[in-house]
PDB file of C-alpha atoms in Angstrom:
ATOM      1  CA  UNK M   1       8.396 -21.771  38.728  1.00  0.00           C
ATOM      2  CA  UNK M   2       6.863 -19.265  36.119  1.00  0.00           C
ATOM      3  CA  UNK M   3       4.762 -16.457  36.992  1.00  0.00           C
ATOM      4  CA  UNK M   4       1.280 -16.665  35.471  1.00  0.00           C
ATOM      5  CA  UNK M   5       0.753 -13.742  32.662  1.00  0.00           C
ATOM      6  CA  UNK M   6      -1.436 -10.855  34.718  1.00  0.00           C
ATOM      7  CA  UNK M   7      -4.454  -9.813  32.826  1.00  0.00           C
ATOM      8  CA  UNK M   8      -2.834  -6.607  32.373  1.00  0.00           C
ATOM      9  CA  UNK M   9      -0.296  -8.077  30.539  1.00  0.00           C
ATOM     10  CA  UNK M  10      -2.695  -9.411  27.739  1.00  0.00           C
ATOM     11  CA  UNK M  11      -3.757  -6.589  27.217  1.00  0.00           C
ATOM     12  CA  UNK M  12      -0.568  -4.710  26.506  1.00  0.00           C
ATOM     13  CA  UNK M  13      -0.397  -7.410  23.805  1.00  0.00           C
ATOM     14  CA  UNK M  14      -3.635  -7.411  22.710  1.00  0.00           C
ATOM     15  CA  UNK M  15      -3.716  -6.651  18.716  1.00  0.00           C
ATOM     16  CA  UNK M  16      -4.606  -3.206  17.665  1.00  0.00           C
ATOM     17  CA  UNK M  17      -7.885  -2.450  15.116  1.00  0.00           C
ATOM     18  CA  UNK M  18      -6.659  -2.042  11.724  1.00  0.00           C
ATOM     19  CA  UNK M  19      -5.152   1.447  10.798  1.00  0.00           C
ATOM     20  CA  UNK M  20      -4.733   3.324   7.461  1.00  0.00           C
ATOM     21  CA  UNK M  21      -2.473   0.848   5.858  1.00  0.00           C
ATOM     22  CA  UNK M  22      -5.322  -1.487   6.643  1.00  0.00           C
ATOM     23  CA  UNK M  23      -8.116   0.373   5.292  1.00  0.00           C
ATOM     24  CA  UNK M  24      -6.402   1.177   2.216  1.00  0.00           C
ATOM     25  CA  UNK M  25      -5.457  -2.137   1.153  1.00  0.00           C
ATOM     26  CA  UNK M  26      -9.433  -2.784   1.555  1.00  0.00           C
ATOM     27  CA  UNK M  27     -10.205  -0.080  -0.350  1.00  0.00           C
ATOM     28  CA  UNK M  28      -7.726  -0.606  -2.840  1.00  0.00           C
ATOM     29  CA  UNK M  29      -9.130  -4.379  -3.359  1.00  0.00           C
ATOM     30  CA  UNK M  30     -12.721  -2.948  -3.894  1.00  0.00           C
ATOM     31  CA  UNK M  31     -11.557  -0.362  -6.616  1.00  0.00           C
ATOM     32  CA  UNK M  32      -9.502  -3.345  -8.238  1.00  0.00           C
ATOM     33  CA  UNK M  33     -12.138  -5.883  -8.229  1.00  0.00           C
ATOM     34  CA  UNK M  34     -14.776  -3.402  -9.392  1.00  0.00           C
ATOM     35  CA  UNK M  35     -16.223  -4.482 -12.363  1.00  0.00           C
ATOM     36  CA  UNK M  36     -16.684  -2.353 -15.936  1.00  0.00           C
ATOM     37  CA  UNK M  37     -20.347  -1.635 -15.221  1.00  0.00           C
ATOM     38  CA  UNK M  38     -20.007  -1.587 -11.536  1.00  0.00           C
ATOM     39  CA  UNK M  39     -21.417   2.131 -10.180  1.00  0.00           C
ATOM     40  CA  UNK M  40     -18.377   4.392  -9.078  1.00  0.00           C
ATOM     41  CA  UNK M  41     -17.317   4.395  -5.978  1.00  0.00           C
ATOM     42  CA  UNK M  42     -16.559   7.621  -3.966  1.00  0.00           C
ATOM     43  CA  UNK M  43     -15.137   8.454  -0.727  1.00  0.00           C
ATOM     44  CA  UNK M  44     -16.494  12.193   0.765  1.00  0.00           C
ATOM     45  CA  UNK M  45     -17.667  13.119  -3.092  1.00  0.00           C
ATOM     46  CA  UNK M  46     -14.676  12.590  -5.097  1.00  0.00           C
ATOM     47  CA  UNK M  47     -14.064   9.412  -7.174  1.00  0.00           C
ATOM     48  CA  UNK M  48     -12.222   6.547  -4.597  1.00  0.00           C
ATOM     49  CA  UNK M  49      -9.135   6.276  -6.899  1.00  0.00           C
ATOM     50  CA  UNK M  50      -8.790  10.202  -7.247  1.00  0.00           C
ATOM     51  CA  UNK M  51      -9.066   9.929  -3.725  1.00  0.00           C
ATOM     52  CA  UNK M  52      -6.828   6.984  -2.717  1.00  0.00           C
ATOM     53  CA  UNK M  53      -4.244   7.857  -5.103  1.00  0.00           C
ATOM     54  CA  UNK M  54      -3.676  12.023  -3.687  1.00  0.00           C
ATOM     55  CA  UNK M  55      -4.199  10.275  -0.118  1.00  0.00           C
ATOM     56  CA  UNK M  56      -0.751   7.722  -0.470  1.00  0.00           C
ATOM     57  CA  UNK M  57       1.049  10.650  -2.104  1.00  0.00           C
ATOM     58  CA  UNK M  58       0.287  12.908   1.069  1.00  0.00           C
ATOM     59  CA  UNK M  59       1.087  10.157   3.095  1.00  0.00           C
ATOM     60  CA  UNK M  60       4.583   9.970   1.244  1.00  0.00           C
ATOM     61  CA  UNK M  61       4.903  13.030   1.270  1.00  0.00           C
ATOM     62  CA  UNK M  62       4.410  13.146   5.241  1.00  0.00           C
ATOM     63  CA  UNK M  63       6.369  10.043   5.823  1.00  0.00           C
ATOM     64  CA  UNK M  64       9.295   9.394   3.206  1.00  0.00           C
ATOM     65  CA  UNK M  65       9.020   5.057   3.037  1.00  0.00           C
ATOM     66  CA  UNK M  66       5.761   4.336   4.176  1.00  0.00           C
ATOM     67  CA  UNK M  67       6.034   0.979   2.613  1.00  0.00           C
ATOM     68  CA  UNK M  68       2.194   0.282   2.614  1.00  0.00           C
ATOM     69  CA  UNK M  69       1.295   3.717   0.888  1.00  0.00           C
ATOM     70  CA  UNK M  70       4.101   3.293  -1.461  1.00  0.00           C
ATOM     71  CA  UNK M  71       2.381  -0.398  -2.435  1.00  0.00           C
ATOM     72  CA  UNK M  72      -0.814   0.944  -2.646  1.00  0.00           C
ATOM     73  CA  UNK M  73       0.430   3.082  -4.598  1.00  0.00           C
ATOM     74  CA  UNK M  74       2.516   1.142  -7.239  1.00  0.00           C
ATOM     75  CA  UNK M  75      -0.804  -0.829  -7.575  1.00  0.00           C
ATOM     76  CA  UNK M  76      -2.941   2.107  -8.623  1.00  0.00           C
ATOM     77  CA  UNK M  77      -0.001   3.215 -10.742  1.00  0.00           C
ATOM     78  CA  UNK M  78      -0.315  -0.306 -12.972  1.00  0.00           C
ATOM     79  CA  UNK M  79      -4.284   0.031 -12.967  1.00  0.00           C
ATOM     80  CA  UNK M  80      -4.336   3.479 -14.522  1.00  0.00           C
ATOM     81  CA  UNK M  81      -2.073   2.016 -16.802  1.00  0.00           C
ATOM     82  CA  UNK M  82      -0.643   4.946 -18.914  1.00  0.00           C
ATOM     83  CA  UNK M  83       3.129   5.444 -19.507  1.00  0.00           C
ATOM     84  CA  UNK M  84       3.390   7.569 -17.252  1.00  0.00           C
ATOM     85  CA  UNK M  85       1.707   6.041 -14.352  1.00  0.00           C
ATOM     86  CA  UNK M  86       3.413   2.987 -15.364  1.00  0.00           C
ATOM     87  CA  UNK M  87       6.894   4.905 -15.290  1.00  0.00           C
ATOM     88  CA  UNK M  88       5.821   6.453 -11.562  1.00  0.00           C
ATOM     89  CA  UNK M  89       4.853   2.757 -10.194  1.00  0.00           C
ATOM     90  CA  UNK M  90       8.489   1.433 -11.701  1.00  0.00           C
ATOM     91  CA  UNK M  91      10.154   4.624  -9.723  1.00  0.00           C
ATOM     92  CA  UNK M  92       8.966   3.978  -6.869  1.00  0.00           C
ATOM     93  CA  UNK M  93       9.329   0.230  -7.171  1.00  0.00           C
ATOM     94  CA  UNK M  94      13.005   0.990  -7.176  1.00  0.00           C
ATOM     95  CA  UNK M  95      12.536   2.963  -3.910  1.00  0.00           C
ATOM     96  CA  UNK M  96      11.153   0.000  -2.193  1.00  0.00           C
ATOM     97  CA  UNK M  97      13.592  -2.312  -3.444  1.00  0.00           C
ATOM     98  CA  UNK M  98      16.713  -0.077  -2.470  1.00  0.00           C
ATOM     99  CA  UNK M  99      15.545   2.194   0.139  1.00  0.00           C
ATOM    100  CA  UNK M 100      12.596   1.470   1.809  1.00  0.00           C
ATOM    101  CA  UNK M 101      11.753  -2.288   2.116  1.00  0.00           C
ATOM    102  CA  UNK M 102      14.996  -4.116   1.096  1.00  0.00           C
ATOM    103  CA  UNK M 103      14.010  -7.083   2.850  1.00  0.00           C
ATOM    104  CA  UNK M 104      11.294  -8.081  -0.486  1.00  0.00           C
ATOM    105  CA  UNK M 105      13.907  -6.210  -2.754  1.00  0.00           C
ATOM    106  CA  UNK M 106      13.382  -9.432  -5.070  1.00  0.00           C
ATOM    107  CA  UNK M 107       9.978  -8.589  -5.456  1.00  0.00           C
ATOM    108  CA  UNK M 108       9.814  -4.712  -5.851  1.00  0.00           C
ATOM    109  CA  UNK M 109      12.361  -5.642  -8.932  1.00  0.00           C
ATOM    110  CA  UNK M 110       9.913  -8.124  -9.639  1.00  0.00           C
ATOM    111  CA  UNK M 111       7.499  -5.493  -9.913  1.00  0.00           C
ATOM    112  CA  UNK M 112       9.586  -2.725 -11.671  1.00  0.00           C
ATOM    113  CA  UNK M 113      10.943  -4.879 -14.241  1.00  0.00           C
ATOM    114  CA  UNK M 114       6.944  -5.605 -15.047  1.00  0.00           C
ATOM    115  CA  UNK M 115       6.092  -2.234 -14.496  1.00  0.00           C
ATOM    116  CA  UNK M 116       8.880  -1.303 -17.143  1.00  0.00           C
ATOM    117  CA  UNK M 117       8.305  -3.036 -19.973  1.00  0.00           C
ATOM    118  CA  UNK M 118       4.419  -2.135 -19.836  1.00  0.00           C
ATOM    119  CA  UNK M 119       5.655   1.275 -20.307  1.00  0.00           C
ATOM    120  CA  UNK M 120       7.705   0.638 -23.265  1.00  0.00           C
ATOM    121  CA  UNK M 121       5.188  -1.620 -25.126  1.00  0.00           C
TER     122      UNK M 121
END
């Protein structure tokens, strides 16, 4: 006969309260859902994508392949939109795919090769 699960146990398994990855995606769906005339939003003074975009490249920087940095990322990369935000989202797009999350490789090419031609138009 099985054991009952000790209370202990649960709570070993018991989830954990979201972390960074999970507070930037939520921030990252605020600043891409805010509207034209929506007020700015800041985070301690500075402007929230200023702010969200230096805060995945220290994370990168700190931890080569953090795959949800890298995403949030490649998303604020295609808002800015300019060629050569475009060109740094399709980059690292190809890191994903090859390097750091080969397992949705099908959809970081997905990604680049949309990435891509918005650059060259």
């Amino acid at each position: 006969m099985l054991a009952s699960p000790q209370p202990s146990e649960y709570r070993r398994h018991a989830p954990t309260p979201p972390t960074g990855a999970a507070s930037g995606e939520a921030l990252k769906e605020l600043l891409l859902k805010k509207g034209a005339g929506a007020a700015a939003l800041t985070v301690d003074g500075a402007d929230a994508e200023i702010w969200l975009t230096a805060y995945c490249r220290s994370v990168l920087a700190a931890q080569v392949g953090c795959v949800p940095a890298a995403g949030v990322l490649v998303d604020l990369c295609e808002k800015r939109g300019s060629a050569e935000t475009l060109t740094e989202g399709a980059a690292l797009c190809l890191a994903l795919a090859t390097k750091w999350d080969t397992i949705r490789s099908k959809y970081w090419a997905m990604r680049q090769a949309q990435l891509s031609s918005s650059a060259a138009a």
